[in-house]
mmCIF file of C-alpha atoms in Angstrom:
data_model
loop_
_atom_site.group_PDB
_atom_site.id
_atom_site.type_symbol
_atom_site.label_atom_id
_atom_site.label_comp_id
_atom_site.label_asym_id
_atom_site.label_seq_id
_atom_site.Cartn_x
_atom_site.Cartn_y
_atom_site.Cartn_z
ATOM 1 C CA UNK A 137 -13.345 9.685 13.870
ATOM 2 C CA UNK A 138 -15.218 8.336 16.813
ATOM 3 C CA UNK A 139 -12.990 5.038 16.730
ATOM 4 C CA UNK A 140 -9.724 6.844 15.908
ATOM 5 C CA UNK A 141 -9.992 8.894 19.586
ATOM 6 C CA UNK A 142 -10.943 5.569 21.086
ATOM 7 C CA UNK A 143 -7.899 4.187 20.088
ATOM 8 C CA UNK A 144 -5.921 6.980 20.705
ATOM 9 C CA UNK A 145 -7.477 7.972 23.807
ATOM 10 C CA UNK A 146 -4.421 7.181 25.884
ATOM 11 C CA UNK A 147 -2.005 9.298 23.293
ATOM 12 C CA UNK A 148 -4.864 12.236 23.147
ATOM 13 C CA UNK A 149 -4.008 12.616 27.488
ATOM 14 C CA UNK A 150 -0.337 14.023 25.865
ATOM 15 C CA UNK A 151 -1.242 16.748 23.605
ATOM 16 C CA UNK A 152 -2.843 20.292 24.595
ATOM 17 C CA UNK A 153 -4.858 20.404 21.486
ATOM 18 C CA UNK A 154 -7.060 16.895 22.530
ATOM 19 C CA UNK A 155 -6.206 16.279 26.252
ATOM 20 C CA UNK A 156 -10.127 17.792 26.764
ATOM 21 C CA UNK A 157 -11.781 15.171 24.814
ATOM 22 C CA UNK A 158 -14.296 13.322 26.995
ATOM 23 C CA UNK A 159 -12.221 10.240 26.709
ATOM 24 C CA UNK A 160 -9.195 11.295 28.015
ATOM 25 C CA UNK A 161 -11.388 12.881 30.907
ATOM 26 C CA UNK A 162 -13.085 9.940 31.414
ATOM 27 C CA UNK A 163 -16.491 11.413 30.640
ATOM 28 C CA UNK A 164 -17.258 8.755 28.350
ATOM 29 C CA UNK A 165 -15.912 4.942 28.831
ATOM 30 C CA UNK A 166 -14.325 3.018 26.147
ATOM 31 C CA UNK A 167 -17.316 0.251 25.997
ATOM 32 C CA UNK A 168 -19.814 3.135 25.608
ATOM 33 C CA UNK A 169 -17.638 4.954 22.493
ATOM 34 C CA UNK A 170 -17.395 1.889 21.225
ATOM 35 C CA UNK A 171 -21.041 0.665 21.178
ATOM 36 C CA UNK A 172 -22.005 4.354 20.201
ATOM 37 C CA UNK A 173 -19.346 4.209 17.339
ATOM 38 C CA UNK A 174 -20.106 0.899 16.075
ATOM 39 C CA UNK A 175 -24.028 2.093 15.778
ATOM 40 C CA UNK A 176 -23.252 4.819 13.680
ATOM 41 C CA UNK A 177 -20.680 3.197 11.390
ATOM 42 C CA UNK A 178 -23.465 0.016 10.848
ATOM 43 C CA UNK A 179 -26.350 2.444 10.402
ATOM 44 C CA UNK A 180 -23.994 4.727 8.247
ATOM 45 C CA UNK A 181 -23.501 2.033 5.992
ATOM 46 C CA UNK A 182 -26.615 0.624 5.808
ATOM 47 C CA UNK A 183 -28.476 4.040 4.888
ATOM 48 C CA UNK A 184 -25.493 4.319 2.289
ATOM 49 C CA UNK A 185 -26.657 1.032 0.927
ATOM 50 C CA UNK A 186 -29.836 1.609 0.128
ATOM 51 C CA UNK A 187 -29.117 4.224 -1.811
ATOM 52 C CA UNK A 188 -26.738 2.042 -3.688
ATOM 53 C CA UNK A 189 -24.547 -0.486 -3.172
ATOM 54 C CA UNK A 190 -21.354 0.882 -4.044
ATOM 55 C CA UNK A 191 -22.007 4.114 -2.145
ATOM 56 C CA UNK A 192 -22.397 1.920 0.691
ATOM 57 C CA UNK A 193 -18.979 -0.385 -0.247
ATOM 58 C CA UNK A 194 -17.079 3.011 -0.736
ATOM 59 C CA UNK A 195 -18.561 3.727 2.778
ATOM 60 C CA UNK A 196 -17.283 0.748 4.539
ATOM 61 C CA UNK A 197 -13.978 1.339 2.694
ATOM 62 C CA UNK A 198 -13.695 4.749 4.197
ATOM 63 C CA UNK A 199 -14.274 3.876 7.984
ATOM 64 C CA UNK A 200 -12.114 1.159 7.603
ATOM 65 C CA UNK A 201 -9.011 3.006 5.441
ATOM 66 C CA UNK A 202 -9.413 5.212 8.523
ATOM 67 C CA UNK A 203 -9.791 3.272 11.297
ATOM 68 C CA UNK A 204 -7.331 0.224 10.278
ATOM 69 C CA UNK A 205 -4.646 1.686 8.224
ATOM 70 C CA UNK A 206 -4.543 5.336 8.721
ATOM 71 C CA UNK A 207 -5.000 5.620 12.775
ATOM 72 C CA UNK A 208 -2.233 2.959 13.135
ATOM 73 C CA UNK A 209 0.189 4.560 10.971
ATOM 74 C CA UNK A 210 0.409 8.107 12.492
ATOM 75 C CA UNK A 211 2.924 6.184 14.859
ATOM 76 C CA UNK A 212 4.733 4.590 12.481
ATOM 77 C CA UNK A 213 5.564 6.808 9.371
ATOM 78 C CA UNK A 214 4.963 9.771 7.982
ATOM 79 C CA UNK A 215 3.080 7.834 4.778
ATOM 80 C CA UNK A 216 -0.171 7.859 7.162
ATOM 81 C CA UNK A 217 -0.944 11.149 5.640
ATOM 82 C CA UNK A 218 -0.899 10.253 1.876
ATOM 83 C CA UNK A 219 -2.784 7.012 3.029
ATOM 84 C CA UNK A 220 -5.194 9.275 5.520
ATOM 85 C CA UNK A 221 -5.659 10.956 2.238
ATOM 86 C CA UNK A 222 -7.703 8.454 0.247
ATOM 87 C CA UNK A 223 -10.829 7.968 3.012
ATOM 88 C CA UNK A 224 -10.519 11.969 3.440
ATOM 89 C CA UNK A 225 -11.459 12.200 -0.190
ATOM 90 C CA UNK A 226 -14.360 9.830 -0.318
ATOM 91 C CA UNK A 227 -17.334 12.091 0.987
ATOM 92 C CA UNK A 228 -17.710 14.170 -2.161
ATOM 93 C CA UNK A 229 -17.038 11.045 -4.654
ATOM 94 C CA UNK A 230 -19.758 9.315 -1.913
ATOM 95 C CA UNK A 231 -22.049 12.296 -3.164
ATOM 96 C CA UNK A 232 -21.742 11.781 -6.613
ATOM 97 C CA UNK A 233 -21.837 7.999 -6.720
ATOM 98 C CA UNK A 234 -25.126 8.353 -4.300
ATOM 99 C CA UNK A 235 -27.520 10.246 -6.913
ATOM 100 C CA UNK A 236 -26.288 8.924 -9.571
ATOM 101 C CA UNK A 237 -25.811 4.596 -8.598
ATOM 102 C CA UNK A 238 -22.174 4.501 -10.417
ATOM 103 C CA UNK A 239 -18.440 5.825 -10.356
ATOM 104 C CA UNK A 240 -18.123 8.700 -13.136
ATOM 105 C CA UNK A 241 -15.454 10.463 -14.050
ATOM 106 C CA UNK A 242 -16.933 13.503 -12.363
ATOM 107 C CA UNK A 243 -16.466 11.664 -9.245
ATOM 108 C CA UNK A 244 -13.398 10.813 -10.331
ATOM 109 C CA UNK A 245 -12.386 14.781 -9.863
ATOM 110 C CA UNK A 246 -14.293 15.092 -7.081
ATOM 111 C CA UNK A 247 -12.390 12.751 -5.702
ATOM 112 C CA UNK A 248 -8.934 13.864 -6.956
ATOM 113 C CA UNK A 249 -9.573 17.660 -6.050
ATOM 114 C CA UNK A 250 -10.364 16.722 -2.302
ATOM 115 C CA UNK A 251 -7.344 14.448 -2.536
ATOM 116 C CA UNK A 252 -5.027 17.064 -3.283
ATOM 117 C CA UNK A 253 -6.018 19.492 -0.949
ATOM 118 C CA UNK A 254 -5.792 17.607 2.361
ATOM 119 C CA UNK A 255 -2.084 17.629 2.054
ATOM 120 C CA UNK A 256 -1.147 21.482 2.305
ATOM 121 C CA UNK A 257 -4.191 20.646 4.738
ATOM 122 C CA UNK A 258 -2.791 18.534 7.047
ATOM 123 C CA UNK A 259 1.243 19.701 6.916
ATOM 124 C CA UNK A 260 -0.096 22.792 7.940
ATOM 125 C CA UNK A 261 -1.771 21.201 11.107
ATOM 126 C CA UNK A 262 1.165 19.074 11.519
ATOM 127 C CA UNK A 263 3.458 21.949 11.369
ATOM 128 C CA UNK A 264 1.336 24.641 14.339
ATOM 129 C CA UNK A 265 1.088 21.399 16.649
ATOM 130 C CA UNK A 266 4.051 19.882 15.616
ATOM 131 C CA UNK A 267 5.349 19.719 19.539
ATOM 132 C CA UNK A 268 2.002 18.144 20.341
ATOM 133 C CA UNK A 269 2.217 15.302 18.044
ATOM 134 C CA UNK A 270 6.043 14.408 18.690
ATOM 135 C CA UNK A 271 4.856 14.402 22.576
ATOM 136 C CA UNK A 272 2.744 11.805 21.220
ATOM 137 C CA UNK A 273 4.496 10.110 18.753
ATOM 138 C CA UNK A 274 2.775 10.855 15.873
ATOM 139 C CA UNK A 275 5.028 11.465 12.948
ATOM 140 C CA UNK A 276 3.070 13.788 10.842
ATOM 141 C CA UNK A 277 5.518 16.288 9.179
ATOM 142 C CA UNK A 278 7.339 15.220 6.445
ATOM 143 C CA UNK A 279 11.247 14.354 7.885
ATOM 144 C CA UNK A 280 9.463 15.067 10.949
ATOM 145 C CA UNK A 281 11.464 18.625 10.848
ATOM 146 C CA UNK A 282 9.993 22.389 10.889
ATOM 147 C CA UNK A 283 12.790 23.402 8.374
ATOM 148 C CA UNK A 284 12.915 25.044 4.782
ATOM 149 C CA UNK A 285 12.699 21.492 3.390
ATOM 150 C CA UNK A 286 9.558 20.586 4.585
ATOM 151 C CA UNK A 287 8.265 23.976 4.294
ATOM 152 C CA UNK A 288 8.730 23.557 0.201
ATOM 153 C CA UNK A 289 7.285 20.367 0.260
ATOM 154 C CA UNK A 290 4.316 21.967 1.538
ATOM 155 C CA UNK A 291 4.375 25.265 -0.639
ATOM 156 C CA UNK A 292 4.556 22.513 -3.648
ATOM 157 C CA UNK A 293 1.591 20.841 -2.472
ATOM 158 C CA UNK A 294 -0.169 23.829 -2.323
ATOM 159 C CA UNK A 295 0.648 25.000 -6.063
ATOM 160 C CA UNK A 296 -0.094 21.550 -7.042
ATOM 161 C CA UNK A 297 -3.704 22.237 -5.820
ATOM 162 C CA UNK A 298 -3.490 25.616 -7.330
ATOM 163 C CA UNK A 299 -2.986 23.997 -10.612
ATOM 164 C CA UNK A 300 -5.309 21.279 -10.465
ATOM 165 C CA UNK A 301 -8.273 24.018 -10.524
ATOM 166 C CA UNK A 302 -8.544 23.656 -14.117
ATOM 167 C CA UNK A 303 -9.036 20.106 -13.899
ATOM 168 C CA UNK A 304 -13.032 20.327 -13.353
ATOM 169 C CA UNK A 305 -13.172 22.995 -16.644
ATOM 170 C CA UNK A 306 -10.642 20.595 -19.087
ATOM 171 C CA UNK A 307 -12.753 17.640 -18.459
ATOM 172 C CA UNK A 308 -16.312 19.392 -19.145
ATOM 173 C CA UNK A 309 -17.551 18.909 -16.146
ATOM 174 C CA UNK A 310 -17.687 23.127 -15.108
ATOM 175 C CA UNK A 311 -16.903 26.548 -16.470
ATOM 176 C CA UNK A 312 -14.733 29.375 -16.163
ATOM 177 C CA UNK A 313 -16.517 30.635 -12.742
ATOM 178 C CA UNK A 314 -15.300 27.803 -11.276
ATOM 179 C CA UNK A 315 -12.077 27.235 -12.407
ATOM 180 C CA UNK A 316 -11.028 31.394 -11.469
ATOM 181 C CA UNK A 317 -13.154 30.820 -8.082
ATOM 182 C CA UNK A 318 -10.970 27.256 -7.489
ATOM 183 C CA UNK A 319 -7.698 29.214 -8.418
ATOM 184 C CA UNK A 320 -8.708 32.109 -6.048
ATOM 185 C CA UNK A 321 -9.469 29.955 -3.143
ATOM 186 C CA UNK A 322 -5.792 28.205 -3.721
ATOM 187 C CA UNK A 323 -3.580 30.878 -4.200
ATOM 188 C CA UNK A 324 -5.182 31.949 -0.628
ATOM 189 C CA UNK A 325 -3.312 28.698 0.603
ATOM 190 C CA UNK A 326 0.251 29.361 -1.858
ATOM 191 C CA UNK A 327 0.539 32.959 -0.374
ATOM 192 C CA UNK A 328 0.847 32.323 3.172
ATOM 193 C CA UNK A 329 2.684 28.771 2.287
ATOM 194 C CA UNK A 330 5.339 31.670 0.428
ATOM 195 C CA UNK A 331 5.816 33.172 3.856
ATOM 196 C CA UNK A 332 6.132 29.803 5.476
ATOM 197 C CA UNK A 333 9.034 29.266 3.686
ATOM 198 C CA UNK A 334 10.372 32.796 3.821
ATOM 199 C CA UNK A 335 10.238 32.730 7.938
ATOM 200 C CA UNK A 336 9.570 29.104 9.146
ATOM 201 C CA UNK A 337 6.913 31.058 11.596
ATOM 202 C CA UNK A 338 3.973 29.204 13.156
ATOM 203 C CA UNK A 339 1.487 31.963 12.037
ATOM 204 C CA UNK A 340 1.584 31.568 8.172
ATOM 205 C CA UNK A 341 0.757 27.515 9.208
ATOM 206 C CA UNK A 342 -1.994 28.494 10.640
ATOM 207 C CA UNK A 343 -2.935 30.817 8.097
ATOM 208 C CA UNK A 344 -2.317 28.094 5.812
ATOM 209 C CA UNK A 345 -4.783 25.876 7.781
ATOM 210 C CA UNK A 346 -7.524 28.408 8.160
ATOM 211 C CA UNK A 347 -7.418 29.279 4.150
ATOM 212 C CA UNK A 348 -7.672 25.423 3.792
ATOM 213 C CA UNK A 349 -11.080 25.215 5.808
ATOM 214 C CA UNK A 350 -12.229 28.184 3.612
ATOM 215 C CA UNK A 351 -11.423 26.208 0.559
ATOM 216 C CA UNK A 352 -12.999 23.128 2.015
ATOM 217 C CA UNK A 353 -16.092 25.188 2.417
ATOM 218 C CA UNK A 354 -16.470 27.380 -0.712
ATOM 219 C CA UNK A 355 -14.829 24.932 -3.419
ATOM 220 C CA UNK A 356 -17.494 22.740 -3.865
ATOM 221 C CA UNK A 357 -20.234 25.909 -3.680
ATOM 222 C CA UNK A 358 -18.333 27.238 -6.367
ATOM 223 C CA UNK A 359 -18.477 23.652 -8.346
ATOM 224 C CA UNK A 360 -22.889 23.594 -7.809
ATOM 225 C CA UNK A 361 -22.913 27.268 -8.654
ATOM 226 C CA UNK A 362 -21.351 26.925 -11.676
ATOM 227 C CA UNK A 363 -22.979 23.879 -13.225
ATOM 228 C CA UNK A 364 -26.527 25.579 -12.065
ATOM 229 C CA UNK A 365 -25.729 28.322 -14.293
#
């Protein structure tokens, strides 16, 4: 993330929602982001290493999926989100492949749950600060256009993450309690998503946004809880 404003800094100065960033107020210089960035990402790595070395590959993956393909694309296509999507999904797969030293298919669903639900995720960003990111010529919505088609594309998102609750429970991995909790959390994303389509109004995006952080947190409680018991 710390690279990505770095090389956005310039494009960050356009939009409301980042112009206060301490690079585009020149609180920080570019050299010193950089150097600071570069120290985390190598020390990231390296702790993810020694825990294994695939956690630590996956790790370098990540930063650079993010840094190298996804950060450039924002500008270029509307594909950056699906490919911003993979390194968004890592950090709970990272998890799994840390304590255990190999790829399962438990982190497998991880992986694929996290996956899923950055899309309704990020449309719904894309769509409250869509005038932000065309200032800056970021091409985040899909067509680039607040209109009934894109608002479907991201009401089917959101039932497709709705649906893929009961992927944890048919593979073993949990229970019921988390397959009704993962179900409950999405439909709290479909329902204002409904209303998105209905009106086209900025406030169900946001609601759609702020229901997505509430997934983000709860889901994988919901996942531990249910395996404890």
């Amino acid at each position: 993330n710390a690279f990505n404003q770095i090389i956005e800094k310039d494009y960050d100065k356009l939009m409301r929602r980042t112009q206060n960033r301490p690079l585009p107020l020149n609180k920080l210089s570019v050299s010193e982001s950089s150097w600071v960035s570069l120290t985390i990402g190598v020390f990231g790595v390296i702790i993810l290493w020694l825990l294994n070395p695939l956690t630590g590959s996956l790790g370098a993956l990540a930063i650079f999926m993010y840094v190298a393909l996804y950060t450039p694309l924002k500008r270029i296509s509307t594909i950056s989100v699906f490919v911003g999507a993979f390194p968004g999904a890592f950090p709970p797969m990272l998890g799994w492949v840390a304590a255990t030293g190999s790829f399962s298919l438990e982190a497998g669903i991880l992986f694929a749950m996290q996956f899923l639900w950055q899309f309704p995720h990020f449309w719904a960003i894309a769509w409250k600060g869509n005038d932000d990111y065309t200032n800056a010529g970021f091409k985040m919505l899909p067509f680039g256009k607040k209109n009934k088609t894109t608002a479907y594309i991201i009401l089917s998102s959101s039932i497709v993450l709705f649906l893929a609750s009961i992927l944890p429970e048919y593979f073993n991995i949990t229970g019921r309690i988390a397959t009704l909790g993962l179900m409950i959390l999405s439909l709290l994303m479909v329902f204002p998503t409904i209303k998105l389509v209905q009106t086209l109004d900025d406030k169900f995006a946001l609601r759609v946004m702020l229901m997505s952080y509430l997934y983000l947190i709860l889901s994988l409680s919901i996942i531990l809880i249910d395996r404890l018991l």
